[in-house]
CSV table of C-alpha atoms in Angstrom, one decimal:
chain,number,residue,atom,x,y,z
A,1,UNK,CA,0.0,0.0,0.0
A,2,UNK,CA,1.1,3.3,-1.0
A,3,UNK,CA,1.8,6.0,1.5
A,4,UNK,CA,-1.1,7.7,2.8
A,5,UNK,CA,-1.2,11.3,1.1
A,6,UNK,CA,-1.5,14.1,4.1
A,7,UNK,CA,-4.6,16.5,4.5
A,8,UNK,CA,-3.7,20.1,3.5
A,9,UNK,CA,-3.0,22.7,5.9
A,10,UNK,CA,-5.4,24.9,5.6
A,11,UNK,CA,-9.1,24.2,3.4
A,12,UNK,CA,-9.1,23.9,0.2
A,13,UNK,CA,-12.8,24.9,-1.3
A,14,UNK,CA,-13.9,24.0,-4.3
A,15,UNK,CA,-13.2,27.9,-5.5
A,16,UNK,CA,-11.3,31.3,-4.3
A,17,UNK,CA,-12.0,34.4,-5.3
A,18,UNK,CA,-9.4,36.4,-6.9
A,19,UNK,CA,-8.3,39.4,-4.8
A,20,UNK,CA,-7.0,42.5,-6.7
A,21,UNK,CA,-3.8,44.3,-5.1
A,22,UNK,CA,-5.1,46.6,-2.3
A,23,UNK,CA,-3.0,49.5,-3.6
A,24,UNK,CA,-4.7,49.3,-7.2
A,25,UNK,CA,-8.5,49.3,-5.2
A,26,UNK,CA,-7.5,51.9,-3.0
A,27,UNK,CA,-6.9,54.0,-6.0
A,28,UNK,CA,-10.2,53.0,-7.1
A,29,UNK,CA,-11.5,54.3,-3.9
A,30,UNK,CA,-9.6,57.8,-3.9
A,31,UNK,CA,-11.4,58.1,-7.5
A,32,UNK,CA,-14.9,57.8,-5.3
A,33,UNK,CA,-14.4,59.7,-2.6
A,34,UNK,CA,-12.9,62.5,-4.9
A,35,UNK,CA,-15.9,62.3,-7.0
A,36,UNK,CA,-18.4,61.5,-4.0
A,37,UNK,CA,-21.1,59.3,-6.1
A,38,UNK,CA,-21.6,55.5,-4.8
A,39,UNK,CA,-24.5,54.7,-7.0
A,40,UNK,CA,-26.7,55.3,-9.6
A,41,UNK,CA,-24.5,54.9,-12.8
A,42,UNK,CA,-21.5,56.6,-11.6
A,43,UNK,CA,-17.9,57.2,-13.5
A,44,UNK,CA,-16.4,53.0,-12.2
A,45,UNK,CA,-20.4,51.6,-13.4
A,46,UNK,CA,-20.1,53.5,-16.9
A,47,UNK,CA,-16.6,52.1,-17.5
A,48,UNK,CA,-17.1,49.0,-16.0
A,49,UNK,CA,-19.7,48.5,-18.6
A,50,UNK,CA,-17.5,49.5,-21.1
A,51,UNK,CA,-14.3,46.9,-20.4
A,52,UNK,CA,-17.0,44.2,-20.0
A,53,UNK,CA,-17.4,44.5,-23.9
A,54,UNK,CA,-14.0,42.5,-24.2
A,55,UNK,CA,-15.6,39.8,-22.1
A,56,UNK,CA,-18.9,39.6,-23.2
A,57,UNK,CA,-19.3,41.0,-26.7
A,58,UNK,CA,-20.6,44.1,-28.2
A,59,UNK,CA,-24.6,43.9,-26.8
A,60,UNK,CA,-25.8,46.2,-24.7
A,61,UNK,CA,-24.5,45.7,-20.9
A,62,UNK,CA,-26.6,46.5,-17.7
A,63,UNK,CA,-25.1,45.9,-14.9
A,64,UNK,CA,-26.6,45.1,-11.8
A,65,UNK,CA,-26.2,44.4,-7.7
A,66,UNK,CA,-26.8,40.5,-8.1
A,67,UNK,CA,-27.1,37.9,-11.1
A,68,UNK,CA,-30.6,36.9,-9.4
A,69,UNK,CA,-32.2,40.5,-9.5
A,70,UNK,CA,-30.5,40.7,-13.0
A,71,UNK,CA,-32.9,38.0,-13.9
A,72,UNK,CA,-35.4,39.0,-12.1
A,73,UNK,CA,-35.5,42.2,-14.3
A,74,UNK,CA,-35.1,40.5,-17.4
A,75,UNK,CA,-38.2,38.1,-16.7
A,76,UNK,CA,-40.2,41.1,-16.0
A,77,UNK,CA,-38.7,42.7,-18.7
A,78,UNK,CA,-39.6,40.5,-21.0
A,79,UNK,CA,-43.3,40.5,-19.6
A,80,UNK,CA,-43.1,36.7,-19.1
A,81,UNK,CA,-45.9,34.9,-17.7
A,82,UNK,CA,-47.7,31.5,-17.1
A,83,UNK,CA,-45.1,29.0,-18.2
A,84,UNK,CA,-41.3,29.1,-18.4
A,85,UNK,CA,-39.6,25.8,-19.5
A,86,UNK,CA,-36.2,25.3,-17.4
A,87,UNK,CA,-34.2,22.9,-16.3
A,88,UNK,CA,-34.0,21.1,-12.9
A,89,UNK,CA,-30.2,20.9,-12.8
A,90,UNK,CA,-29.0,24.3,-11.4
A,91,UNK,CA,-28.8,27.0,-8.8
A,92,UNK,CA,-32.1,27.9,-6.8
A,93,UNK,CA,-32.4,30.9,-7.9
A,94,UNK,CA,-33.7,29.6,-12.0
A,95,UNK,CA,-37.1,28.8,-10.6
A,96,UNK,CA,-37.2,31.3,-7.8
A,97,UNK,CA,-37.2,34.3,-10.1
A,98,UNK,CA,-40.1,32.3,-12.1
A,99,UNK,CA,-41.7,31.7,-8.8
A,100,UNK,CA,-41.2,35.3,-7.7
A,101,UNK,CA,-43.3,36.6,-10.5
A,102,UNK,CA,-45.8,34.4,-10.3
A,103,UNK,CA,-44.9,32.2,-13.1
A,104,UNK,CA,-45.0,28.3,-12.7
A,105,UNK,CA,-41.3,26.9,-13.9
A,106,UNK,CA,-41.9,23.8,-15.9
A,107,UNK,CA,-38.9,21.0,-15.2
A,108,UNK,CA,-37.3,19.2,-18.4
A,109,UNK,CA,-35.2,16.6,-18.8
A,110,UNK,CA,-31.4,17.7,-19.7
A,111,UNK,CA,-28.7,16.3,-22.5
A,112,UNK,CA,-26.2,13.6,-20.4
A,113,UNK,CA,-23.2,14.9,-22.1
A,114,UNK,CA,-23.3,18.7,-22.1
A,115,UNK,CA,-26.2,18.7,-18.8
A,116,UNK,CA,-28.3,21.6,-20.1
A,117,UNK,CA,-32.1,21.4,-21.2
A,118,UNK,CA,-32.3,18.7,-23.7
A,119,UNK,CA,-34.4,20.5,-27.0
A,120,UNK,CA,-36.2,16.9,-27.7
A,121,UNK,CA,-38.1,17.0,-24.5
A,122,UNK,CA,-39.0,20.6,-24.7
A,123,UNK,CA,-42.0,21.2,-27.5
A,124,UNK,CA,-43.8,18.3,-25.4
A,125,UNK,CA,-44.0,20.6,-22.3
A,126,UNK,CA,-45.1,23.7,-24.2
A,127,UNK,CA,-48.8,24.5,-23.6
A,128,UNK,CA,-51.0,27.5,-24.2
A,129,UNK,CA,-49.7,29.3,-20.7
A,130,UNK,CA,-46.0,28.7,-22.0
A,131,UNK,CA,-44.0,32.7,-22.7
A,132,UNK,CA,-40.8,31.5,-22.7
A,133,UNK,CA,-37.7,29.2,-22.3
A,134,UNK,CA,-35.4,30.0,-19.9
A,135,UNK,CA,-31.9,27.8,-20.1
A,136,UNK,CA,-29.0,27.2,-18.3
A,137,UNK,CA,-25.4,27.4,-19.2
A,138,UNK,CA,-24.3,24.8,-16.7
A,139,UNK,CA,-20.9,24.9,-15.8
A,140,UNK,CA,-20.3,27.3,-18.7
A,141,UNK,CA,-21.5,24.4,-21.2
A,142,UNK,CA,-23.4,26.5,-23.6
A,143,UNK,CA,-27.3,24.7,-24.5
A,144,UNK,CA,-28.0,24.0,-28.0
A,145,UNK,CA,-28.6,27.3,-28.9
A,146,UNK,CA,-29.7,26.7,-32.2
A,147,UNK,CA,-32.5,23.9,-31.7
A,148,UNK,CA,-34.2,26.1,-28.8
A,149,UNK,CA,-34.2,29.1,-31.0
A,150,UNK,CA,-35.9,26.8,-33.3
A,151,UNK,CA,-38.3,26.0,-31.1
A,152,UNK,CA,-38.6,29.4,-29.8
A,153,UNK,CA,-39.5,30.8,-33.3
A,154,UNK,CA,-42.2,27.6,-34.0
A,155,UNK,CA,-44.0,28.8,-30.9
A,156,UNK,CA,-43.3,32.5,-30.8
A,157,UNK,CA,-41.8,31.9,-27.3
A,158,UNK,CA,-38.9,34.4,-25.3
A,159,UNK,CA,-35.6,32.7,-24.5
A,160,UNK,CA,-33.6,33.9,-21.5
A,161,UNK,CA,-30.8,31.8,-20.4
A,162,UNK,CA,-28.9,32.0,-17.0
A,163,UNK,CA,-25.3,32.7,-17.9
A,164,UNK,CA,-23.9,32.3,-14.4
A,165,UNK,CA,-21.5,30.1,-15.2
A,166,UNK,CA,-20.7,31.3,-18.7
A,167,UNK,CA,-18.3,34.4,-18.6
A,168,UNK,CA,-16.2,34.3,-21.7
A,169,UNK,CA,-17.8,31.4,-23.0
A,170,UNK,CA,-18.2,31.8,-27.1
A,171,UNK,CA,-20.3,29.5,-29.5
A,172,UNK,CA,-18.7,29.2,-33.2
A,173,UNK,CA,-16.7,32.5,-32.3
A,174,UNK,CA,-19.7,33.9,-30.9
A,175,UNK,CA,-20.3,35.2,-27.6
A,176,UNK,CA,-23.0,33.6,-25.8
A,177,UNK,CA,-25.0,36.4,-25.2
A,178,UNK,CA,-25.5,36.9,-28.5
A,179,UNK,CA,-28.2,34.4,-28.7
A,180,UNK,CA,-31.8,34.5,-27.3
A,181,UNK,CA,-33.6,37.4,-26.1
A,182,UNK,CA,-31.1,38.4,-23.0
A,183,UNK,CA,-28.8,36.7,-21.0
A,184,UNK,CA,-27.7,37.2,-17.3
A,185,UNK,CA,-24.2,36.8,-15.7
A,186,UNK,CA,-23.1,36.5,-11.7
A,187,UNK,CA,-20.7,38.6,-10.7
A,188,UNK,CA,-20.8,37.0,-7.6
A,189,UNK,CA,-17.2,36.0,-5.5
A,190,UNK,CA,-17.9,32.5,-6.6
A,191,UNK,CA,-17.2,33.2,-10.3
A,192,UNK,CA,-14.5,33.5,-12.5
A,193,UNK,CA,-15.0,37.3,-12.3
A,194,UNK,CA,-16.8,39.3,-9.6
A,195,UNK,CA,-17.2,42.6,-8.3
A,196,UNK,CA,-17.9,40.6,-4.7
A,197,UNK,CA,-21.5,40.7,-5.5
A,198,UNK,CA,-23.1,41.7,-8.6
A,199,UNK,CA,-24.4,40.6,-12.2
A,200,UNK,CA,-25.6,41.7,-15.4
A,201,UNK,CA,-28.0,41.3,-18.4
A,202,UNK,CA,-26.8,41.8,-22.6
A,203,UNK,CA,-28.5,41.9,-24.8
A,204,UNK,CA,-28.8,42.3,-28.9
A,205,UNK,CA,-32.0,44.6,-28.0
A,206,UNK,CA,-31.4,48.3,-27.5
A,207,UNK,CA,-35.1,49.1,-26.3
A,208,UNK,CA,-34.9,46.1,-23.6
A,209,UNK,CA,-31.8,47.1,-22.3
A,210,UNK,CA,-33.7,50.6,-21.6
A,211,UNK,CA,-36.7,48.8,-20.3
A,212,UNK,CA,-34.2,46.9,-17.5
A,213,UNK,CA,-32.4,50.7,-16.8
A,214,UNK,CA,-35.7,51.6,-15.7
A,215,UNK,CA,-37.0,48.6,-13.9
A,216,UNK,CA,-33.9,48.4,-11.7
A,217,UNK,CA,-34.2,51.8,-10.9
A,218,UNK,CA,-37.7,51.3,-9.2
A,219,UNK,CA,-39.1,52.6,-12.3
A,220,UNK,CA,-38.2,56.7,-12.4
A,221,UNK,CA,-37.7,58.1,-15.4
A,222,UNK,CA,-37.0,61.6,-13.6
A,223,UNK,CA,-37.8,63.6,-10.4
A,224,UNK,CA,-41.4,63.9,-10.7
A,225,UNK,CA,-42.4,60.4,-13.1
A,226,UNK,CA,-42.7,57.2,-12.2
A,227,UNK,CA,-43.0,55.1,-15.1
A,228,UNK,CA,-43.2,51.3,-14.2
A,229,UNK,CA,-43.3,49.0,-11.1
A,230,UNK,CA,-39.6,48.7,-10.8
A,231,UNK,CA,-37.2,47.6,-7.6
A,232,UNK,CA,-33.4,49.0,-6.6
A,233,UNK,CA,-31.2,46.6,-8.0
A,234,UNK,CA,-28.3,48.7,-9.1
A,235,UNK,CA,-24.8,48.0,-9.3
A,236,UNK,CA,-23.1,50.3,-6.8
A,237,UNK,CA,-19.4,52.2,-7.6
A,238,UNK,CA,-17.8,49.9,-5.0
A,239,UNK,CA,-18.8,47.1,-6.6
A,240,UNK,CA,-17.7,48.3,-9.6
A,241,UNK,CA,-14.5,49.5,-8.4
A,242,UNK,CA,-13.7,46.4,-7.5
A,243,UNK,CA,-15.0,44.9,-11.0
A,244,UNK,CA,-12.6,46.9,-12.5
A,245,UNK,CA,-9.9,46.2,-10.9
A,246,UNK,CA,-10.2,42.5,-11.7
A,247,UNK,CA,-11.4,43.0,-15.5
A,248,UNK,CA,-8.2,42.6,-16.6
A,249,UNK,CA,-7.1,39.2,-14.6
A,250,UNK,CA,-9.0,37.4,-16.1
A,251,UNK,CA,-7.3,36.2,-19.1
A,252,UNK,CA,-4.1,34.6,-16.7
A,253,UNK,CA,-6.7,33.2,-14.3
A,254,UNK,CA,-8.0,31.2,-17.2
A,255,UNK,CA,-4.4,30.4,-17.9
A,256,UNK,CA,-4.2,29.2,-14.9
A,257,UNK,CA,-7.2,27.0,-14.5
A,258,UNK,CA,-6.5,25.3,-17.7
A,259,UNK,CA,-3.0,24.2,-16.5
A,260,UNK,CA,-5.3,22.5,-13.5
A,261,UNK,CA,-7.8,20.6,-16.3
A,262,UNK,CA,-4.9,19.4,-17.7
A,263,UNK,CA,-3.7,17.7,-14.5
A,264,UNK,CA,-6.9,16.6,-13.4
A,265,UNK,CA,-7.4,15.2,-17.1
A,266,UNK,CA,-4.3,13.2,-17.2
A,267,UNK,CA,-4.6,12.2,-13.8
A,268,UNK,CA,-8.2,11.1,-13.2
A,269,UNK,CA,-9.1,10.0,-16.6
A,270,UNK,CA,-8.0,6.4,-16.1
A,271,UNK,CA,-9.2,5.7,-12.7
A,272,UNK,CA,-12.8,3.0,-13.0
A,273,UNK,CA,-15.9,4.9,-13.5
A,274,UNK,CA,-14.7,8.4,-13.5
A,275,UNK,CA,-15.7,10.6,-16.6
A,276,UNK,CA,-13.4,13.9,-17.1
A,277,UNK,CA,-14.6,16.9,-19.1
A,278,UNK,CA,-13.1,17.6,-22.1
A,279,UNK,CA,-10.0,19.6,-22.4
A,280,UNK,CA,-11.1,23.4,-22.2
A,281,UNK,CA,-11.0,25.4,-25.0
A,282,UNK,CA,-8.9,28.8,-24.0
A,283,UNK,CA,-10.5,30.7,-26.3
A,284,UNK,CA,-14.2,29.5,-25.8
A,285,UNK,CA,-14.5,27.7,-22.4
A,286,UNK,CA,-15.7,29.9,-19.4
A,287,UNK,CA,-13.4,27.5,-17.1
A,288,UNK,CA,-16.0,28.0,-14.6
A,289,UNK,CA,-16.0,25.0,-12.7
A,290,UNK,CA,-14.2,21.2,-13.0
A,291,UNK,CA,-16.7,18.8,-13.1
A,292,UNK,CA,-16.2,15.1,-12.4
A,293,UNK,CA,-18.8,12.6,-12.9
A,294,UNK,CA,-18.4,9.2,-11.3
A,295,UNK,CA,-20.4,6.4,-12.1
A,296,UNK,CA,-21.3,4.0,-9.4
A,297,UNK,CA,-21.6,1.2,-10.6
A,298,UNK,CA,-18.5,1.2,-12.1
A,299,UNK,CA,-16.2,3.2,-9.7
A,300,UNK,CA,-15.0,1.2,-6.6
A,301,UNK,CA,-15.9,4.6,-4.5
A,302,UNK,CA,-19.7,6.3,-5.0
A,303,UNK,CA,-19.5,9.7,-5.6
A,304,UNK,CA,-20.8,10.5,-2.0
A,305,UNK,CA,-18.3,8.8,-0.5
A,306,UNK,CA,-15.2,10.1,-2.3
A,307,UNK,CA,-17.3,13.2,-1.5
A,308,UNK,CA,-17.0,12.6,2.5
A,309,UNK,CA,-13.7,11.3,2.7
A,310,UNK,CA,-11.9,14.1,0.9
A,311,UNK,CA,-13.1,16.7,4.0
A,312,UNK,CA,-10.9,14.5,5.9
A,313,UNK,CA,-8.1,15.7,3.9
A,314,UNK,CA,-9.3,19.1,4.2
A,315,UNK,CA,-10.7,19.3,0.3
A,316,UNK,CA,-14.0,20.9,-0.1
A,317,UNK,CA,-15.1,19.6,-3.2
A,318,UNK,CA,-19.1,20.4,-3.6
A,319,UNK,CA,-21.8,18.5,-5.7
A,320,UNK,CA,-23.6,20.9,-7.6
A,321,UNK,CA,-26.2,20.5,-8.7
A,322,UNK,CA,-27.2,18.0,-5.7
A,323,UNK,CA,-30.5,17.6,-4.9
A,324,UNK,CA,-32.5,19.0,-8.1
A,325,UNK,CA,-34.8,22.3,-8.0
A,326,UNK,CA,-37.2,19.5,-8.6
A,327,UNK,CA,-36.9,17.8,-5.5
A,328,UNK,CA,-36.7,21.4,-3.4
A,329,UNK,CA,-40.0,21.6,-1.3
A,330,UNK,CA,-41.5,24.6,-3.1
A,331,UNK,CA,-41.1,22.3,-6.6
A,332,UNK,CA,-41.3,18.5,-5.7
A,333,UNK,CA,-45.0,18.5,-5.7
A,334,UNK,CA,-45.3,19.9,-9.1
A,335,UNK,CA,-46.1,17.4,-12.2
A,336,UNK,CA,-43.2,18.0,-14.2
A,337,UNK,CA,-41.0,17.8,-11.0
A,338,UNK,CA,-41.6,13.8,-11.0
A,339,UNK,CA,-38.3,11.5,-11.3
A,340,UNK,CA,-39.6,9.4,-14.3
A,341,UNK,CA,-40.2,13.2,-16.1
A,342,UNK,CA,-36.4,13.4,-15.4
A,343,UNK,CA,-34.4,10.5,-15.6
A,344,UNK,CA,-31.2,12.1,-16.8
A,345,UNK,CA,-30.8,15.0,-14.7
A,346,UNK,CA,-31.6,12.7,-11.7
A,347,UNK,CA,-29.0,10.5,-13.0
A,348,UNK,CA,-26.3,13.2,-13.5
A,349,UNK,CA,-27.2,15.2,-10.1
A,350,UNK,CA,-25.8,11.0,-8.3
A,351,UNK,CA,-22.7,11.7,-10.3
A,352,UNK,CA,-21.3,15.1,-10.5
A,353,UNK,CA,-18.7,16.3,-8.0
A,354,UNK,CA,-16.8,19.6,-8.7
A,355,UNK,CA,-13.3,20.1,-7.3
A,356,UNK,CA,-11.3,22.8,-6.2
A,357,UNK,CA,-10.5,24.9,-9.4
A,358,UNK,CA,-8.8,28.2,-9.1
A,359,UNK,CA,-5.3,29.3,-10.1
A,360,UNK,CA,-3.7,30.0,-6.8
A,361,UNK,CA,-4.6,26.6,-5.8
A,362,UNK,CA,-1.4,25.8,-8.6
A,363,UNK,CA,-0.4,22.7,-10.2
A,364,UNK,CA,1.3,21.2,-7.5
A,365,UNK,CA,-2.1,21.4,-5.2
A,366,UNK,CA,-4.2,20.0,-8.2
A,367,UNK,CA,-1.6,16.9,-8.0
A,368,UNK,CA,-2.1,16.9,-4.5
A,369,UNK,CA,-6.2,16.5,-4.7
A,370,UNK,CA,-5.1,14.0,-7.8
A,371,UNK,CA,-2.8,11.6,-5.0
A,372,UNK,CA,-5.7,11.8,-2.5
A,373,UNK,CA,-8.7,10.7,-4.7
A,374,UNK,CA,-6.4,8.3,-6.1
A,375,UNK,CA,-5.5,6.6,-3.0
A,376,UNK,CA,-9.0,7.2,-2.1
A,377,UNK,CA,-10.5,4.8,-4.9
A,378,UNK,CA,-7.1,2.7,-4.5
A,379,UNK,CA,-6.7,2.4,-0.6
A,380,UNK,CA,-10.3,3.2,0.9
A,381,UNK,CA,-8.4,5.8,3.1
């Protein structure tokens, strides 16, 4: 038996945000203070917006305090009601913006190789009360853009998707928000960028991109007109400070994370019943998150196990997107929420396991993780 590998230090979670140098914020700050504006579209939101254009592509940018009130905005934006098609396999917040406005999210099955809404099982859930679809990039894995616009257009429905995870990623060259009605990013500290908090909407639409400038801005159009029902979801200067500081390390933080797929790839790939993604592509992939999927009934170690016994080690690794929205308590009585409805995204939500992906974790402590699942599935440590 080989040696037993040693837990690290200190925790290792399945991300870390990147942290700008405190000089280069404070400057940020000095610009504020000098200025003496902290909200409402201020000189760090306007050219935050701006820089994001090298990220996200040339459609119009509105940035907000969170990626949920982002779509939030965009769903009432959109004037979406009755139905909204989604998938099971993601974040809470999909449905809860639905749920929020009143609208009854409709579960659907999801492709098992890229784990977003599969577009066979989608014109069988369409019904009179259906407005819109509303997809997921999961893990920056872009849908099948082109089938669900299909669809869309057959059934004059809205498509939103929930960009999240997709900062950066592209589709034949093309950013992902170029496609659909609108799509929403997290800012949040979780994600490959973040201003700490925060999100935004693009779109390819000029006149809903106004419509969202007013709703987040609890609907004033000036100091004596209200215009619409909105709420306060504005990005403030300190989160946007903060944005900017970052904007520009993103590119080596990518670098960085693909040197970890690679030795996560050429490490895990041959161990029984684990499935690794395919290599990142630099110029495409939103190197989000590293996804795992381990079948058990292959692997000698079940995905919840190699789960536990990697906190003893002191690796975090988490299980998104374990349980489904579809099994939440607000969902699981609901008729499209039923397992046989869903077989493969109750499938992959048994398999998935994300590890620790972010580039000060280094090579040497993705080799680390590498030696303790290995001896994990070898050894039963």
């Amino acid at each position: 038996m080989s040696a037993q590998p040693r837990p690290f230090e200190e925790p290792v979670y399945v991300t870390r945000p990147i942290i700008p140098d405190l000089a280069a914020f404070t400057r940020h700050l000095e610009a504020i203070w000098d200025c003496a504006i902290l909200s409402n579209g201020g000189p760090q939101h306007i050219e935050l917006e701006r820089r994001l254009h090298d990220h996200l592509g040339d459609g119009h940018i509105a940035l907000f305090n969170n990626g949920t009130n982002a779509l939030m905005t965009a769903v009432k934006a959109l004037d979406l009601t009755g139905e909204v098609i989604t998938t099971p396999f993601t974040f809470a917040a999909t449905p809860h913006v639905l749920s929020w406005h009143g609208i009854e999210p409709v579960f659907v099955d999801i492709e098992a190789h890229s784990m977003t809404l599969d577009p066979t099982r989608i014109e069988a859930a369409i019904t009179e009360r259906t407005s819109a679809i509303l997809g997921v990039h999961v893990y920056g894995n872009p849908c099948d853009v082109d089938a669900i616009e299909q669809i869309a257009r057959r059934h004059n429905l809205r498509v939103l998707y929930d960009g999240a995870h997709a900062f950066g990623t592209k589709v034949r060259g093309r950013p992902i928000a170029s496609f659909g009605d609108a799509t929403m990013f997290s800012f949040h500290a979780t994600k490959l960028f973040h201003t700490a908090e925060g999100g935004a909407i693009v779109t390819e639409d000029p006149a809903l991109r106004r419509r969202m400038d007013l709703l987040k801005n609890f609907g004033i159009t000036d100091e004596v007109t209200v215009q619409a029902v909105g709420i306060n979801s504005k990005m403030n200067e300190l989160q946007a400070a903060l944005g900017l500081c970052l904007v520009d390390a993103v590119r080596p933080e990518r670098e960085r994370r693909f040197a970890l797929a690679e030795v996560y790839a050429d490490r895990l790939r041959d161990l029984p019943g684990f499935h690794v993604p395919e290599t990142p592509d630099l110029q495409a992939d939103s190197l989000q998150y590293y996804c795992l999927r381990i079948d058990r009934d292959v692997s000698p170690v079940s995905r919840d196990a190699l789960y536990e016994a990697l906190k003893r080690f002191n690796i975090f690794a988490r299980r998104y997107f374990y349980p489904l929205c579809s099994d939440y308590v607000p969902y699981a009585a609901r008729p499209s929420s039923r397992r046989e409805n869903l077989p493969v995204a109750n499938r992959v939500a048994d398999q998935v396991l994300c590890l620790p992906y972010y580039g000060a974790l280094g090579r040497d402590g993705a080799e680390r993780i590498c030696d303790t699942i290995s001896a994990i599935v070898r050894d039963r440590v």
